[in-house]
GROMACS .gro file of C-alpha atoms in nm:
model
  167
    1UNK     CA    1   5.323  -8.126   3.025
    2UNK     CA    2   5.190  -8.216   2.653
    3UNK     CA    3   5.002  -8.447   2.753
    4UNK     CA    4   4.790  -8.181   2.965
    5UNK     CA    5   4.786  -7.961   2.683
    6UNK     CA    6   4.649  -8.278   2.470
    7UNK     CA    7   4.405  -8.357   2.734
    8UNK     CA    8   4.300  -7.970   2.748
    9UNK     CA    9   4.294  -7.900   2.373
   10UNK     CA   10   4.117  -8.201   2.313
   11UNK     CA   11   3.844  -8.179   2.588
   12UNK     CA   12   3.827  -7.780   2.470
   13UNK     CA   13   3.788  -7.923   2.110
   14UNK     CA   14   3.507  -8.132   2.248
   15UNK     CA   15   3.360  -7.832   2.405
   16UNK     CA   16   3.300  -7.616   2.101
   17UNK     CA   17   3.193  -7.916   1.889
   18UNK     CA   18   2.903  -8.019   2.163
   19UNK     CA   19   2.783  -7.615   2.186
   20UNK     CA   20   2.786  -7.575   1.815
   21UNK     CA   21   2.604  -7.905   1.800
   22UNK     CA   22   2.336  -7.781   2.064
   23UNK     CA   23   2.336  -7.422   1.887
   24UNK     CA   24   2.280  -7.569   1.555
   25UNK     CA   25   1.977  -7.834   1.698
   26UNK     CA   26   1.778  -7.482   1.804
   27UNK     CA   27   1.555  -7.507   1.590
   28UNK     CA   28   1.332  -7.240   1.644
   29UNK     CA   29   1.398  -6.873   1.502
   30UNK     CA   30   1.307  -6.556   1.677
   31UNK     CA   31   1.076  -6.421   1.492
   32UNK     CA   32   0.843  -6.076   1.502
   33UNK     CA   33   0.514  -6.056   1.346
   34UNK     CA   34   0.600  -5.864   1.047
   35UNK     CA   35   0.800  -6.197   0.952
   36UNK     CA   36   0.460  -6.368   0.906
   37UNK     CA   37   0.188  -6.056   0.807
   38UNK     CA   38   0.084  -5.970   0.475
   39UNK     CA   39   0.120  -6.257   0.334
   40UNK     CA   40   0.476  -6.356   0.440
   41UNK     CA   41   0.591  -6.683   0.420
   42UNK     CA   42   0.306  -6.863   0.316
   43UNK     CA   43   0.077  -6.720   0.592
   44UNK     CA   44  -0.266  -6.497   0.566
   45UNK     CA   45  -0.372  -6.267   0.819
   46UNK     CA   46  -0.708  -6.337   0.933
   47UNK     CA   47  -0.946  -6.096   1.164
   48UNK     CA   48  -0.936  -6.150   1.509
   49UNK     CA   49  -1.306  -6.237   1.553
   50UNK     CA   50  -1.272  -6.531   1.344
   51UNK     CA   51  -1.335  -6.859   1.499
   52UNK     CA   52  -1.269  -7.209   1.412
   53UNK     CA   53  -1.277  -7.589   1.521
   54UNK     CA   54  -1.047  -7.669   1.849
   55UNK     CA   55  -0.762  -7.873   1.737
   56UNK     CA   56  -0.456  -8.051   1.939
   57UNK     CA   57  -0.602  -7.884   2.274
   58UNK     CA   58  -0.623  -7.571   2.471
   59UNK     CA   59  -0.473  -7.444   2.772
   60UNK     CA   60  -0.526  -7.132   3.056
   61UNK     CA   61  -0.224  -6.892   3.192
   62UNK     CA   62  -0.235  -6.703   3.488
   63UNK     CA   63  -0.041  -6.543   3.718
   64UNK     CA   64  -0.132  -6.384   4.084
   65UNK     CA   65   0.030  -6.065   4.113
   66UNK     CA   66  -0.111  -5.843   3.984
   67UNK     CA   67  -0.362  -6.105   3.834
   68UNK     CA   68  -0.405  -6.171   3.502
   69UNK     CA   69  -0.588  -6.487   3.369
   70UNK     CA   70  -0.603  -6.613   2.969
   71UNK     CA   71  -0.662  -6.919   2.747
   72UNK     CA   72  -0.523  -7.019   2.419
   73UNK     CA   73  -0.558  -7.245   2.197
   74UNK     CA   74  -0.530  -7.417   1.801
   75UNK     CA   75  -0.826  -7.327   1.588
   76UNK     CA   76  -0.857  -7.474   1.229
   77UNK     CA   77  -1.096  -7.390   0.964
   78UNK     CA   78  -1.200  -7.229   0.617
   79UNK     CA   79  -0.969  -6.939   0.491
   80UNK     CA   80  -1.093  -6.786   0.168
   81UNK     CA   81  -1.162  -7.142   0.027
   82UNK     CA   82  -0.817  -7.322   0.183
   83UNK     CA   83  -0.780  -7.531   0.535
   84UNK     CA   84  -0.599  -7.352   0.765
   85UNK     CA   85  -0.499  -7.352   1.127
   86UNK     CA   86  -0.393  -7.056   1.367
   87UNK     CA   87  -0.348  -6.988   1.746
   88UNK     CA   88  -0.587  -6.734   1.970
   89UNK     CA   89  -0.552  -6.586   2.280
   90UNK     CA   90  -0.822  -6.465   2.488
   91UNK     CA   91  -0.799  -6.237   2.807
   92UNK     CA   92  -1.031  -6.229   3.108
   93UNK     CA   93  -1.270  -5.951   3.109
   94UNK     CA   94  -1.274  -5.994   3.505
   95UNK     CA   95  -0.880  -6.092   3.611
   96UNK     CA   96  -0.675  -5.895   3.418
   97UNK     CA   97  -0.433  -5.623   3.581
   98UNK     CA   98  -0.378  -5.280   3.471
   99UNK     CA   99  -0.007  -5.392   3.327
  100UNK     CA  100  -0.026  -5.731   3.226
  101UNK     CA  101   0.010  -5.884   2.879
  102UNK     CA  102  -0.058  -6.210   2.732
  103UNK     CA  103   0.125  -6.303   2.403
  104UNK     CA  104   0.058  -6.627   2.146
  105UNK     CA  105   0.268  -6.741   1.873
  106UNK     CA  106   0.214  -6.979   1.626
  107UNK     CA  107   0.457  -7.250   1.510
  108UNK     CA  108   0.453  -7.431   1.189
  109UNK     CA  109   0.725  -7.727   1.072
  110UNK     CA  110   0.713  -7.830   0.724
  111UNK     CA  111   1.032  -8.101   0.780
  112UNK     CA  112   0.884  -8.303   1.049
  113UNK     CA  113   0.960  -8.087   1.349
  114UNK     CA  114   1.333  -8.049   1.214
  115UNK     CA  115   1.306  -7.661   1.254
  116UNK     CA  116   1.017  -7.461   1.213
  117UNK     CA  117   0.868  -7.150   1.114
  118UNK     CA  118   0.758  -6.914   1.466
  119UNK     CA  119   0.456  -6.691   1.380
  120UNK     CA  120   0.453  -6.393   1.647
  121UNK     CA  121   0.465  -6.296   1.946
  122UNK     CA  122   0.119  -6.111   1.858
  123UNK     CA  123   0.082  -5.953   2.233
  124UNK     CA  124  -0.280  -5.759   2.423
  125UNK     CA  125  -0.268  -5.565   2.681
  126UNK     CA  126  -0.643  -5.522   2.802
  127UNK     CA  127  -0.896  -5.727   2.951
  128UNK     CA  128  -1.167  -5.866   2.795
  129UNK     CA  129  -0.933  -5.915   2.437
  130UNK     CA  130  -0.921  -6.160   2.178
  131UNK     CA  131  -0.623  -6.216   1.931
  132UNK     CA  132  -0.540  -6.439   1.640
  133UNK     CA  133  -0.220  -6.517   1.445
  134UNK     CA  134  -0.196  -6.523   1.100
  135UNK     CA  135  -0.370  -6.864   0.967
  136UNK     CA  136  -0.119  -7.128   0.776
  137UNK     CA  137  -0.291  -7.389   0.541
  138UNK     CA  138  -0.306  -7.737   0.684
  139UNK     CA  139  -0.166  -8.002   0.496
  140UNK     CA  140  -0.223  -8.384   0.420
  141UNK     CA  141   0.136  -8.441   0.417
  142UNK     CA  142   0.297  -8.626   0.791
  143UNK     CA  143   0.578  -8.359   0.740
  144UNK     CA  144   0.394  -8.057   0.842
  145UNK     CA  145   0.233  -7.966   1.216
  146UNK     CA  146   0.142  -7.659   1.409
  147UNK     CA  147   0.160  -7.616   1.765
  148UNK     CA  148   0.006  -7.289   1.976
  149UNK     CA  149   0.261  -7.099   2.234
  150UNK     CA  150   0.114  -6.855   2.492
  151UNK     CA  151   0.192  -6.634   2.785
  152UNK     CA  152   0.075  -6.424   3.043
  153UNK     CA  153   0.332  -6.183   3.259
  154UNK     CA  154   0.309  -5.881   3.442
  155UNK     CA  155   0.576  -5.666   3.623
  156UNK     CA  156   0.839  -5.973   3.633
  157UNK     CA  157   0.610  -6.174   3.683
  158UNK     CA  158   0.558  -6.485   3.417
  159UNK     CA  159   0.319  -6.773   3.396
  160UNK     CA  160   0.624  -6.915   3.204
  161UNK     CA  161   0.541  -7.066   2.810
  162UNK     CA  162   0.287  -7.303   2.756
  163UNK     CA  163   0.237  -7.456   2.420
  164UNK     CA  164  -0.024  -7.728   2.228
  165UNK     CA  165   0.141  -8.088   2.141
  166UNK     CA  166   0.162  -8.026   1.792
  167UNK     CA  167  -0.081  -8.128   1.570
   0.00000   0.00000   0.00000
């Protein structure tokens, strides 16, 4: 009978050690775009119009019902004098339904993709609609990237996340 107890306490022990391991490797916070307007944490809002060079790709969302249709992508570029990169979102001004939303977040690691900062959700809700995070300055140094999430859903409906390779 103690040696089932062993077995169980130290499989249990096991257990909670390999969650807490898999908890603590998330590296990714929630975040909400107050955490990165204003100025906060090292980001600077930039207007949504703005437009920069393509970096680390692009990608489309859609989904069919009721339709909705987007792209995203990395944009880098000149930020009152500093390099900086930051993720758009564009809607379609022909396939977009009356109660979809698209949503793009911004990610930015400073430790070599060890954890990282998330910039957003920033979500639209109408067709035809551009959107930019906040811009983060680019950096020389192997330790820091940026990568682009996005999303398009609708009523339950989800084209699921998509994101850039990081760049």
């Amino acid at each position: 009978m103690h040696s089932i107890r062993r077995i169980f306490s130290v499989g249990a022990a096991a257990l909670m050690l390999g969650a807490g391991l898999v908890a603590g490797s998330s590296s990714a916070a929630q975040a909400a775009p107050a955490d990165c307007t204003g100025g906060a944490k090292g980001f600077t809002d930039i207007p949504d119009s703005l437009s920069g060079t393509g970096v680390a790709g692009a990608g489309a969302l859609s989904i069919s019902t009721p339709p909705a249709v987007a792209s995203y992508a990395m944009q880098t570029g000149n930020v009152g004098g500093t390099s900086m990169g930051w993720g758009v979102l564009s809607t379609s001004a022909s396939i977009w339904g009356p109660t979809a939303r698209g949503q793009v977040w911004m990610d930015v690691t400073n430790d070599n993709k060890k954890s990282w900062i998330q910039c957003g959700p920033f979500a639209v809700f109408s067709a035809g609609t551009r959107i930019t995070t906040p811009a983060y300055p680019t950096s020389s140094s192997a330790s820091r990237a940026f990568r682009v999430c996005a999303q398009v859903d609708s009523l339950g409906t989800s084209s699921g996340i998509t994101c850039t390779p990081w760049w």
